[in-house]
Coordinates of C-alpha atoms in Angstrom, one line a residue:
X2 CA 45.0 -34.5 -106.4
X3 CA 42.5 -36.9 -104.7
X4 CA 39.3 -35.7 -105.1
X5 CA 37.0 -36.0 -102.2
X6 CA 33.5 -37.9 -101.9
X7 CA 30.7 -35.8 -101.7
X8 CA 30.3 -38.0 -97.8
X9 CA 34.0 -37.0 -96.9
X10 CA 32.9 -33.2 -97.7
X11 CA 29.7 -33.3 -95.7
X12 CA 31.4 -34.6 -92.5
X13 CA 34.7 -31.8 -93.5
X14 CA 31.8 -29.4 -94.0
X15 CA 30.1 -30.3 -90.4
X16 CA 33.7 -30.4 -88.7
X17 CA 34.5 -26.9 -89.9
X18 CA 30.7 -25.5 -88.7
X19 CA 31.2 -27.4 -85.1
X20 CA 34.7 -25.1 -84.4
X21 CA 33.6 -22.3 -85.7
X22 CA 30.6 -22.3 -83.0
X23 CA 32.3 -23.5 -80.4
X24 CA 34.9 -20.7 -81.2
X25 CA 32.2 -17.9 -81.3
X26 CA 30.9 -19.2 -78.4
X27 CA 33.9 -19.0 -76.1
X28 CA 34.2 -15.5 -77.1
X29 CA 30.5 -13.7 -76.0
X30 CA 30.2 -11.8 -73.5
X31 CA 28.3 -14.3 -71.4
X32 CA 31.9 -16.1 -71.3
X33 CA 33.4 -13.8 -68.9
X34 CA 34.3 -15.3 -65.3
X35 CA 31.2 -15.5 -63.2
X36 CA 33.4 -13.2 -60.5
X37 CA 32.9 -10.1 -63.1
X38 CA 29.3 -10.2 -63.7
X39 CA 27.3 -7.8 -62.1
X40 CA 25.1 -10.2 -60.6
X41 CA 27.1 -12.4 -59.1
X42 CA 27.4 -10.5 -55.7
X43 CA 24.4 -11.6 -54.9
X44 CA 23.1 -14.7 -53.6
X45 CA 21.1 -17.5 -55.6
X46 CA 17.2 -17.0 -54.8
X47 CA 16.2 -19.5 -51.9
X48 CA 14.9 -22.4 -53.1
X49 CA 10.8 -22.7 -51.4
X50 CA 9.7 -26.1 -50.7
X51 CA 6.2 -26.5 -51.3
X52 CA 5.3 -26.3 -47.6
X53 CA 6.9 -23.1 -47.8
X54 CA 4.5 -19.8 -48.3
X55 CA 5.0 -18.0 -51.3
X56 CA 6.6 -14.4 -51.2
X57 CA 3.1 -13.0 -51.7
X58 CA 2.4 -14.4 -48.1
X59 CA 4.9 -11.4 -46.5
X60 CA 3.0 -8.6 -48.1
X61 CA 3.3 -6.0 -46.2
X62 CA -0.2 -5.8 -45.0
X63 CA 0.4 -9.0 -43.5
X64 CA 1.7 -9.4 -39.9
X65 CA 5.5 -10.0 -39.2
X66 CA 6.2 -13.4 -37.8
X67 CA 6.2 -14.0 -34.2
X68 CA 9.1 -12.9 -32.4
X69 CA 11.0 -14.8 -30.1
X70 CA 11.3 -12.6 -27.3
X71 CA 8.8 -12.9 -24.4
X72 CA 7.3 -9.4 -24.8
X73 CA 6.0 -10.8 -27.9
X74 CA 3.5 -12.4 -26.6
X75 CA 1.5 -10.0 -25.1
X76 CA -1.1 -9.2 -27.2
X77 CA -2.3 -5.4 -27.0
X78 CA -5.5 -6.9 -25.1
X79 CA -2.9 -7.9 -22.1
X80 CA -2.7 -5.8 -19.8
X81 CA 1.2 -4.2 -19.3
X82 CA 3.2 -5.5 -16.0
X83 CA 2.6 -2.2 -14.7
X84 CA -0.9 -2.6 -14.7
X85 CA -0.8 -5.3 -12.2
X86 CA -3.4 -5.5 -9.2
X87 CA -1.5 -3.8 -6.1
X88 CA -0.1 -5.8 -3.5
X89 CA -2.2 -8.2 -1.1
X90 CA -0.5 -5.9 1.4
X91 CA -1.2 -2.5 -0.3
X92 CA -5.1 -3.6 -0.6
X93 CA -5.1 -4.7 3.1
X94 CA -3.5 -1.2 4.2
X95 CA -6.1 0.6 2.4
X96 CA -9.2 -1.7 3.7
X97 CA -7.6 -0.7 7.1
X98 CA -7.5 2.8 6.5
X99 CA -11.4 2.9 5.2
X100 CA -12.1 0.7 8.7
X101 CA -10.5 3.4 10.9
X102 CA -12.2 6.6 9.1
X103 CA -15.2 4.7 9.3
X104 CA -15.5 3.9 12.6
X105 CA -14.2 7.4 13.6
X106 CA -17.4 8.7 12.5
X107 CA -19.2 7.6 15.3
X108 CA -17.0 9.5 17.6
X109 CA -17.5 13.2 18.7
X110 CA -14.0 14.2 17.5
X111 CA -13.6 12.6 14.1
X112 CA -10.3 14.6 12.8
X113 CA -8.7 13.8 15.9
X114 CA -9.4 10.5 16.1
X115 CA -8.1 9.4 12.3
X116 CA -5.2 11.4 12.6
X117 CA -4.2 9.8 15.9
X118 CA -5.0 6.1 14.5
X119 CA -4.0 5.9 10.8
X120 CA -0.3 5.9 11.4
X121 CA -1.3 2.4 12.8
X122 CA -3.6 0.6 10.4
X123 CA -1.3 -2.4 9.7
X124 CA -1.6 -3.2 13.2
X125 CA -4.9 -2.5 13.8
X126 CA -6.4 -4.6 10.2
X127 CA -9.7 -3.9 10.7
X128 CA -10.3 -5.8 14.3
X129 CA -12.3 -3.1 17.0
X130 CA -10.5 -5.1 19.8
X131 CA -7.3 -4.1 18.6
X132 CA -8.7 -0.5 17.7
X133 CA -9.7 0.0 21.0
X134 CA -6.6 -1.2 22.2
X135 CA -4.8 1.0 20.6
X136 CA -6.8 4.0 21.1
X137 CA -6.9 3.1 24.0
X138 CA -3.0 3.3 24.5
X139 CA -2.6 6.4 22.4
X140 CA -4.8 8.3 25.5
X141 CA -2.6 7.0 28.1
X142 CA 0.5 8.1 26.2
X143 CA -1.0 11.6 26.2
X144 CA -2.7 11.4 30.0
X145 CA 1.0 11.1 31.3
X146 CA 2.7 13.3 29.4
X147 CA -0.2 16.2 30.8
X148 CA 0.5 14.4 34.3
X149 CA 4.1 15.2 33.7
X150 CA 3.7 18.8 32.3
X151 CA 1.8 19.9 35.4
X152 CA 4.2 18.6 37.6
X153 CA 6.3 20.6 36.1
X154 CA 3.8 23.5 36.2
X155 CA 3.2 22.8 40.1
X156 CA 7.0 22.6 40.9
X157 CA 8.1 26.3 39.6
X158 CA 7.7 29.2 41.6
X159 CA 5.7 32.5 41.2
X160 CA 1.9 30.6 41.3
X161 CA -0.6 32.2 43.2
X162 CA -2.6 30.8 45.7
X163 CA -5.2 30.2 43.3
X164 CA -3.1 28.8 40.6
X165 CA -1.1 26.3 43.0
X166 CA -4.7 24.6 44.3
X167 CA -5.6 24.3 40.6
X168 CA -2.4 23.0 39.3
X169 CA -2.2 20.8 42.7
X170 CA -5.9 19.5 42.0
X171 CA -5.2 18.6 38.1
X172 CA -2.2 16.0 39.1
X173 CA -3.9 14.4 41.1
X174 CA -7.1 14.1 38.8
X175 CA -4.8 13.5 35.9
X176 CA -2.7 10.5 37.8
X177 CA -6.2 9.1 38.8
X178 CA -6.9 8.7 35.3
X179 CA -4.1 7.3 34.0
X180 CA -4.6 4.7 37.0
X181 CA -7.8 3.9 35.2
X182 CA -7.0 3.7 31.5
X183 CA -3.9 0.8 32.9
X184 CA -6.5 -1.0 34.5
X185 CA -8.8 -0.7 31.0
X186 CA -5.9 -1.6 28.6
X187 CA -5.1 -4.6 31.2
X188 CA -8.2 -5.9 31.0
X189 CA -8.8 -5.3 27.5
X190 CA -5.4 -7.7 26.8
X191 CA -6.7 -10.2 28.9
X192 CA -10.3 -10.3 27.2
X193 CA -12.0 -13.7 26.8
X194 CA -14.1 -14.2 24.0
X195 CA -15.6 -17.4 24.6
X196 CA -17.2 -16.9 27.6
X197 CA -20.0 -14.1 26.7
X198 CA -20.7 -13.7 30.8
X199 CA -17.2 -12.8 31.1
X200 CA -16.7 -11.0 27.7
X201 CA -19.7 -8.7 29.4
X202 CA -18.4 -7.9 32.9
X203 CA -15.1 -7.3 31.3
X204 CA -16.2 -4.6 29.3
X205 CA -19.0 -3.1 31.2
X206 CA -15.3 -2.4 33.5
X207 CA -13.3 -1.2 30.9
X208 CA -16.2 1.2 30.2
X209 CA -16.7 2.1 33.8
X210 CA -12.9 3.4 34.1
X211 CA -12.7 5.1 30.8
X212 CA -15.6 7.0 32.4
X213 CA -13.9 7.6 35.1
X214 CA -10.8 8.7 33.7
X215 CA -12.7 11.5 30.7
X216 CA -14.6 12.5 34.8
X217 CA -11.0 13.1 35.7
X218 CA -10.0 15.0 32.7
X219 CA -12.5 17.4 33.1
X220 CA -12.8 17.5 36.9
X221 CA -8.9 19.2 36.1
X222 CA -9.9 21.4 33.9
X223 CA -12.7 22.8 36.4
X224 CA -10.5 23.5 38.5
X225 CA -9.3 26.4 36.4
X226 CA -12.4 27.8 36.3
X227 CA -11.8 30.8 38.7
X228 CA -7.9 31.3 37.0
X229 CA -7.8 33.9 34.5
X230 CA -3.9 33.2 34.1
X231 CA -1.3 32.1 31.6
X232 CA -1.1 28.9 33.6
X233 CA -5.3 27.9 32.6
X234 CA -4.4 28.1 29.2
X235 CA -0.4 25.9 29.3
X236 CA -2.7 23.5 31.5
X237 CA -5.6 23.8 29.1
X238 CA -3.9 23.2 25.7
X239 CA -2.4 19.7 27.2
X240 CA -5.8 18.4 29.1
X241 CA -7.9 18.9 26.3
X242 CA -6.4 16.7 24.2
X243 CA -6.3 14.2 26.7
X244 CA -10.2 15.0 27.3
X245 CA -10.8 14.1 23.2
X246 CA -8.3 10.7 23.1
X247 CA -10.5 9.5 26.1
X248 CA -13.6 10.5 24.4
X249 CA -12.7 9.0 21.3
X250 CA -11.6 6.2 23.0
X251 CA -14.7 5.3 24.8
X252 CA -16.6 5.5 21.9
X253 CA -14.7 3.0 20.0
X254 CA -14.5 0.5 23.0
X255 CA -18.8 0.6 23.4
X256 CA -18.5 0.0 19.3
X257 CA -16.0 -3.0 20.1
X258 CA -18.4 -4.2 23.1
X259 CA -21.7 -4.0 20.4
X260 CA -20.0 -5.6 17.7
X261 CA -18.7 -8.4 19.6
X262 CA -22.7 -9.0 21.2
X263 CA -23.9 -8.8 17.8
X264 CA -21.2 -11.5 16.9
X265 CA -22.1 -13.6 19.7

């Protein structure tokens, strides 16, 4: 038998060590397939780049990152979208309303006179020529639909004597005045504002047959005095009102003639 150098048994010696490791070693547990172990369902840890915050950076008392929907950016000091001013034409509607109840004070019948005008504020946006105007219309709308009620009145039968000279007597005061508020809302259209003499005349007119035509009014109603019928009181309920538009009416036309002095 050879006998070996003690160099040739070293290296055997190292040899057998080296496969003996490497055979332990295949055979732990930390061998298995990395589809088995327990952790590898879940992903590797993100790798942070130093311009990248730290994990202590989303704490959570610090704020989320910004979103990327628009509502984001509104910070709780911005006001909602349905907090928005109203309208240009809301506001304007409401100005106009305030103008009419205001200058209905100055009239005798206030009530009467905002609930006849505010249906129109958008037309009438604050201007007293176009309040008067449409005051103005608003009585003449009413004047012939009394005119047209006494007819009515005068045509049936059954009046007394007394009755028929009244009811007679109101038409033709009644149709006198609607005569005069047509001539006032004519002129009124025509109105020239540049030439202060004629601005004047104009409406020292217009005031003249508005006059008139309240005169008329109640020149028909006078005429009841002596009738203690039925008929005073149909007749009545359908002047009056007339009487208060015209009223009304010329109250807001000498505000439209002052304001437009004052202007001048």
């Amino acid at each position: 038998m050879k006998i070996l150098s003690q160099t040739q048994i070293l290296l055997l010696s190292i040899a057998i060590l080296l496969f003996i490791t490497s055979s332990s070693s295949s055979l732990s547990p930390s061998s298995s397939s990395p589809s088995l172990s327990p952790s590898s369902s879940s992903p590797s840890p993100p790798s942070f780049s130093p311009s990248s915050p730290p994990l202590s950076s989303l704490s959570p008392s610090s704020p989320p990152p910004p979103s990327s929907s628009p509502l984001s950016s509104l910070s709780p000091s911005s006001p909602p979208p349905s907090s928005l001013s109203p309208s240009s034409s809301t506001y304007s509607n409401q100005t106009s309303l305030d103008y009419i109840k205001t200058s209905c004070n100055l009239t005798l019948y206030k009530t009467l006179c905002y609930n006849s005008l505010y249906p129109y504020a958008s037309k009438v946006h604050s201007n007293p020529h176009k309040l008067a105007v449409t005051a103005l219309n608003l009585t003449l709308s009413s004047a012939k639909s009394a005119s047209k009620f006494v007819k009515n009145i005068s045509h049936r039968g059954g009046l007394t004597r007394l009755e028929a000279v009244a009811v007679a007597d109101c038409v033709e005061e009644i149709e006198d005045s609607v005569i005069s508020l047509q001539d006032s809302i004519r002129e009124l259209d025509s109105i020239n504002y540049k030439d202060s003499a004629k601005f004047e005349m104009v409406m020292s007119d217009v005031e003249t047959w508005v006059s008139a035509a309240l005169t008329d009014d109640e020149t028909c109603m006078d005429g009841f005095s002596r009738v203690k019928t039925a008929v005073k009181d149909l007749v009545r309920r359908h002047v009056v009102e007339v009487v208060r538009l015209t009223s009304n009416a010329l109250a807001l036309i000498n505000m439209f003639a002052s304001t437009q002095e004052n202007f001048s």
